[in-house]
PDB file of C-alpha atoms in Angstrom:
ATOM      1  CA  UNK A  40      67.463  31.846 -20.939  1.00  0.00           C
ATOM      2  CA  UNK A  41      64.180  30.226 -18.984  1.00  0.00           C
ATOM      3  CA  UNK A  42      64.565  31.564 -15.081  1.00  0.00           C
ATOM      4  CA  UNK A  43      62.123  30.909 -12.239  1.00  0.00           C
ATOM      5  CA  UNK A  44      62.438  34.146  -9.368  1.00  0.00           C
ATOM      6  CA  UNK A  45      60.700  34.202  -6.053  1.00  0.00           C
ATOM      7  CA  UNK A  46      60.371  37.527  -4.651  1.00  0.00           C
ATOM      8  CA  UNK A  47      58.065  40.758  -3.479  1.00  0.00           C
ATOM      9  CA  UNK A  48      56.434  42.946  -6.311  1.00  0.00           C
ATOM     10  CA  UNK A  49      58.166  46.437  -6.071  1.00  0.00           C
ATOM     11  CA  UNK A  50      54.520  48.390  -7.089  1.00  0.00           C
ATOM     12  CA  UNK A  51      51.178  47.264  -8.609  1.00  0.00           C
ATOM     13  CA  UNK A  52      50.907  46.698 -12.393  1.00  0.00           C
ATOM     14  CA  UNK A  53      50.339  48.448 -14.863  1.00  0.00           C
ATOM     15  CA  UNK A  54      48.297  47.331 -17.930  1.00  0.00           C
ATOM     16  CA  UNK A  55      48.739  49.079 -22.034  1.00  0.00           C
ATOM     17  CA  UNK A  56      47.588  48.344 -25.285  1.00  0.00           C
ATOM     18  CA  UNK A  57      49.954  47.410 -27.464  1.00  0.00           C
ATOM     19  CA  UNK A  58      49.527  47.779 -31.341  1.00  0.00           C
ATOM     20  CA  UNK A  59      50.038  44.464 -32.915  1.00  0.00           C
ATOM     21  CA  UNK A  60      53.058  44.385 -35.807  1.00  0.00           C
ATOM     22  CA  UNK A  61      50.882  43.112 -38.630  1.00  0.00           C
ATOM     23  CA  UNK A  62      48.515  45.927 -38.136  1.00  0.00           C
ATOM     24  CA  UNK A  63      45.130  43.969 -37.211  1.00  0.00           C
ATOM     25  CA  UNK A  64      44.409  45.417 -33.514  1.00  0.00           C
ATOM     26  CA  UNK A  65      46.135  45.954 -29.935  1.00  0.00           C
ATOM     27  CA  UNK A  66      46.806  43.294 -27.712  1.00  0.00           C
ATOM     28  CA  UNK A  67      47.142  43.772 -23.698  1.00  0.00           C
ATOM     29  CA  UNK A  68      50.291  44.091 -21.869  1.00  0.00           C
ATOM     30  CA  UNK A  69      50.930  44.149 -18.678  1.00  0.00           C
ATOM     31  CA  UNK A  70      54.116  44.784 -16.110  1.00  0.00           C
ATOM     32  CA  UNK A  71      55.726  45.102 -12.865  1.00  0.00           C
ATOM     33  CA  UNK A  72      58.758  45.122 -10.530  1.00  0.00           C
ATOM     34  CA  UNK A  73      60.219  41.933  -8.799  1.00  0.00           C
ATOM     35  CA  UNK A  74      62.122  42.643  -6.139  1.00  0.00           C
ATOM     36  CA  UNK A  75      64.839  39.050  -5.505  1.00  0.00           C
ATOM     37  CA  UNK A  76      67.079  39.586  -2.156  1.00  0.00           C
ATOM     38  CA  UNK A  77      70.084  38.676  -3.020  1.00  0.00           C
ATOM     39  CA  UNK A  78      72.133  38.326   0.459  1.00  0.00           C
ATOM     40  CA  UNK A  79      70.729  40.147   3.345  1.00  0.00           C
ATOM     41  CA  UNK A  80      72.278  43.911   2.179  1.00  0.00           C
ATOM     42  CA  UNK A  81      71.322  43.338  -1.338  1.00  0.00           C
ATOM     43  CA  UNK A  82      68.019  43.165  -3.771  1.00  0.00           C
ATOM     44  CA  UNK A  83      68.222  42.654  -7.416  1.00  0.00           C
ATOM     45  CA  UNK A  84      65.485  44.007  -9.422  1.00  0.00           C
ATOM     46  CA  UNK A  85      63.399  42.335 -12.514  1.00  0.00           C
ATOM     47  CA  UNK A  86      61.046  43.510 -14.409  1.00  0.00           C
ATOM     48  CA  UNK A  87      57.874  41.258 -14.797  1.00  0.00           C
ATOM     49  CA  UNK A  88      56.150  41.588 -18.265  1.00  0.00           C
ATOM     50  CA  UNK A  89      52.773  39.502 -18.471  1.00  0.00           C
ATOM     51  CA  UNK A  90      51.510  38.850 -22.322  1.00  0.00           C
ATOM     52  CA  UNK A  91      48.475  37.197 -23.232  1.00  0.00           C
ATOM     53  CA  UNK A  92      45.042  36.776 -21.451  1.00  0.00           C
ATOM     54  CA  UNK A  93      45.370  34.511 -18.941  1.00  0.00           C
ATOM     55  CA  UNK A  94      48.536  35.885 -17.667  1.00  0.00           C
ATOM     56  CA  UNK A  95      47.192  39.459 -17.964  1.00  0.00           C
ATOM     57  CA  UNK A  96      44.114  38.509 -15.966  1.00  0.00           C
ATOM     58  CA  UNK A  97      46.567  37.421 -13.207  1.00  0.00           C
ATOM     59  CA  UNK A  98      48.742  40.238 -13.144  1.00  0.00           C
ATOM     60  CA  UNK A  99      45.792  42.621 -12.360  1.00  0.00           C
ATOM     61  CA  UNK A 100      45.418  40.537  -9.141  1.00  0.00           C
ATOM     62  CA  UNK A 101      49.247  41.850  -7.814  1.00  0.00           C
ATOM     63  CA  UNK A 102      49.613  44.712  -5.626  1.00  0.00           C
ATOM     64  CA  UNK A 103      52.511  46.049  -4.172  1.00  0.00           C
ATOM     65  CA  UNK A 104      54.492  43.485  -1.742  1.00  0.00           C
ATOM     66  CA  UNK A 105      52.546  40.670  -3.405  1.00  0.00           C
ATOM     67  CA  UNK A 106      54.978  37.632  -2.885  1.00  0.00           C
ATOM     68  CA  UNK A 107      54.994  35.604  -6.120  1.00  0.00           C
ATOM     69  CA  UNK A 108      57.233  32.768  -7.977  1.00  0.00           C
ATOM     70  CA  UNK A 109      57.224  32.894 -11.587  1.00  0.00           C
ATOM     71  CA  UNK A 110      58.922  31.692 -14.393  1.00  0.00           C
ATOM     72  CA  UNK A 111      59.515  32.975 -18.016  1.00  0.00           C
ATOM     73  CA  UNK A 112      62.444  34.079 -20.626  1.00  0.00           C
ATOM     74  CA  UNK A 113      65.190  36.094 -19.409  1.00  0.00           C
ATOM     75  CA  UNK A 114      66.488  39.055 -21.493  1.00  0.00           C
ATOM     76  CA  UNK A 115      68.241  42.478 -21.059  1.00  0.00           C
ATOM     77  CA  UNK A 116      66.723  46.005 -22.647  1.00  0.00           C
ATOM     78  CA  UNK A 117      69.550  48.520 -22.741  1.00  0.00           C
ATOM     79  CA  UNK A 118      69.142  52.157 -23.965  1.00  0.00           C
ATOM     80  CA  UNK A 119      71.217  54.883 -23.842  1.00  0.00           C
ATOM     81  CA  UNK A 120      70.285  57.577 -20.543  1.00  0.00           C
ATOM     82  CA  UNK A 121      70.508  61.413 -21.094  1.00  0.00           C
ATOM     83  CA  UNK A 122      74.149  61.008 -20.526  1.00  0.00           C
ATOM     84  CA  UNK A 123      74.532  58.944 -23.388  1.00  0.00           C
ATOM     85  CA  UNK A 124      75.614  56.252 -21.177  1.00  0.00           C
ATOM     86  CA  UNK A 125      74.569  52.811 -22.049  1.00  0.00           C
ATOM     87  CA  UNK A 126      71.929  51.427 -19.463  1.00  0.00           C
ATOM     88  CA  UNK A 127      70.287  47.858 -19.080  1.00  0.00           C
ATOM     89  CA  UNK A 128      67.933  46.289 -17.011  1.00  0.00           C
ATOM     90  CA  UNK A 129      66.465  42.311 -16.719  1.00  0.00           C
ATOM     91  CA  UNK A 130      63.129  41.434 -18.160  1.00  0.00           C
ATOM     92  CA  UNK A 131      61.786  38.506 -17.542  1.00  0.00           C
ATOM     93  CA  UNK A 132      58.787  37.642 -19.909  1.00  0.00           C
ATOM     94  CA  UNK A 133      56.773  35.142 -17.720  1.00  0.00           C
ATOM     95  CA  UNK A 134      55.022  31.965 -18.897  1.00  0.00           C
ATOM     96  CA  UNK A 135      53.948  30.898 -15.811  1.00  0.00           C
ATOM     97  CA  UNK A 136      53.120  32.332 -12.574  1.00  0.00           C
ATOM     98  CA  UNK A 137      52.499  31.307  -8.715  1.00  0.00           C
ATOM     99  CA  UNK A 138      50.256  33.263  -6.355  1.00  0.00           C
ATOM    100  CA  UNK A 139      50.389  32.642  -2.920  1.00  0.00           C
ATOM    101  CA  UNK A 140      46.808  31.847  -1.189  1.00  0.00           C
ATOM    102  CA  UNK A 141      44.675  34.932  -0.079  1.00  0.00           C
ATOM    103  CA  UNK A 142      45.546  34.557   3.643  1.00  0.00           C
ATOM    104  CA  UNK A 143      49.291  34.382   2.800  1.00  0.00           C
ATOM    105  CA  UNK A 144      49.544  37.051  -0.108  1.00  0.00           C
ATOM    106  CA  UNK A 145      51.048  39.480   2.368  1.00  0.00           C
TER     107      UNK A 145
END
């Protein structure tokens, strides 16, 4: 599902290579925390993941508190925690992204 989110970066990014499937090199990732309020009480949390150069490039440019809008594909990771308890969490693989002028990035 395609979402666009408006909201505060939680921390800066971070940036990994990733081993590609077929085996011919690494490609960059990078990723972050988007912080949505909700209603005044309440935040809901996203995690940002930036693939391919131009979006990577941008990413390094967010620091924590950063306000940004950006839109991509929605989908959930789950895993199981040390309880064996089923856990998931939004990721939000952005295709486009909207930083706010210099003077205004805080």
């Amino acid at each position: 599902m395609f979402v666009t989110l408006s909201g505060r970066t939680g921390r800066a990014t971070s940036t990994a290579d990733v081993p590609r499937k077929d085996g011919t090199g690494y490609f960059q990732i990078s990723d972050t925390a988007l912080a949505v309020k909700v209603t005044e009480d309440a935040t809901d949390w996203y995690q940002l993941k930036f693939v391919g150069d131009a979006l990577v490039k941008a990413a390094s440019f967010l620091t924590k508190g950063c306000l940004i809008s950006v839109t991509g594909d929605l989908t959930f990771e789950s895993w199981h925690n040390e309880d064996g308890e089923l856990r998931a969490k939004p990721v939000v693989t952005i295709s486009e992204i909207q930083l706010p002028p210099k003077s205004q990035a805080i």
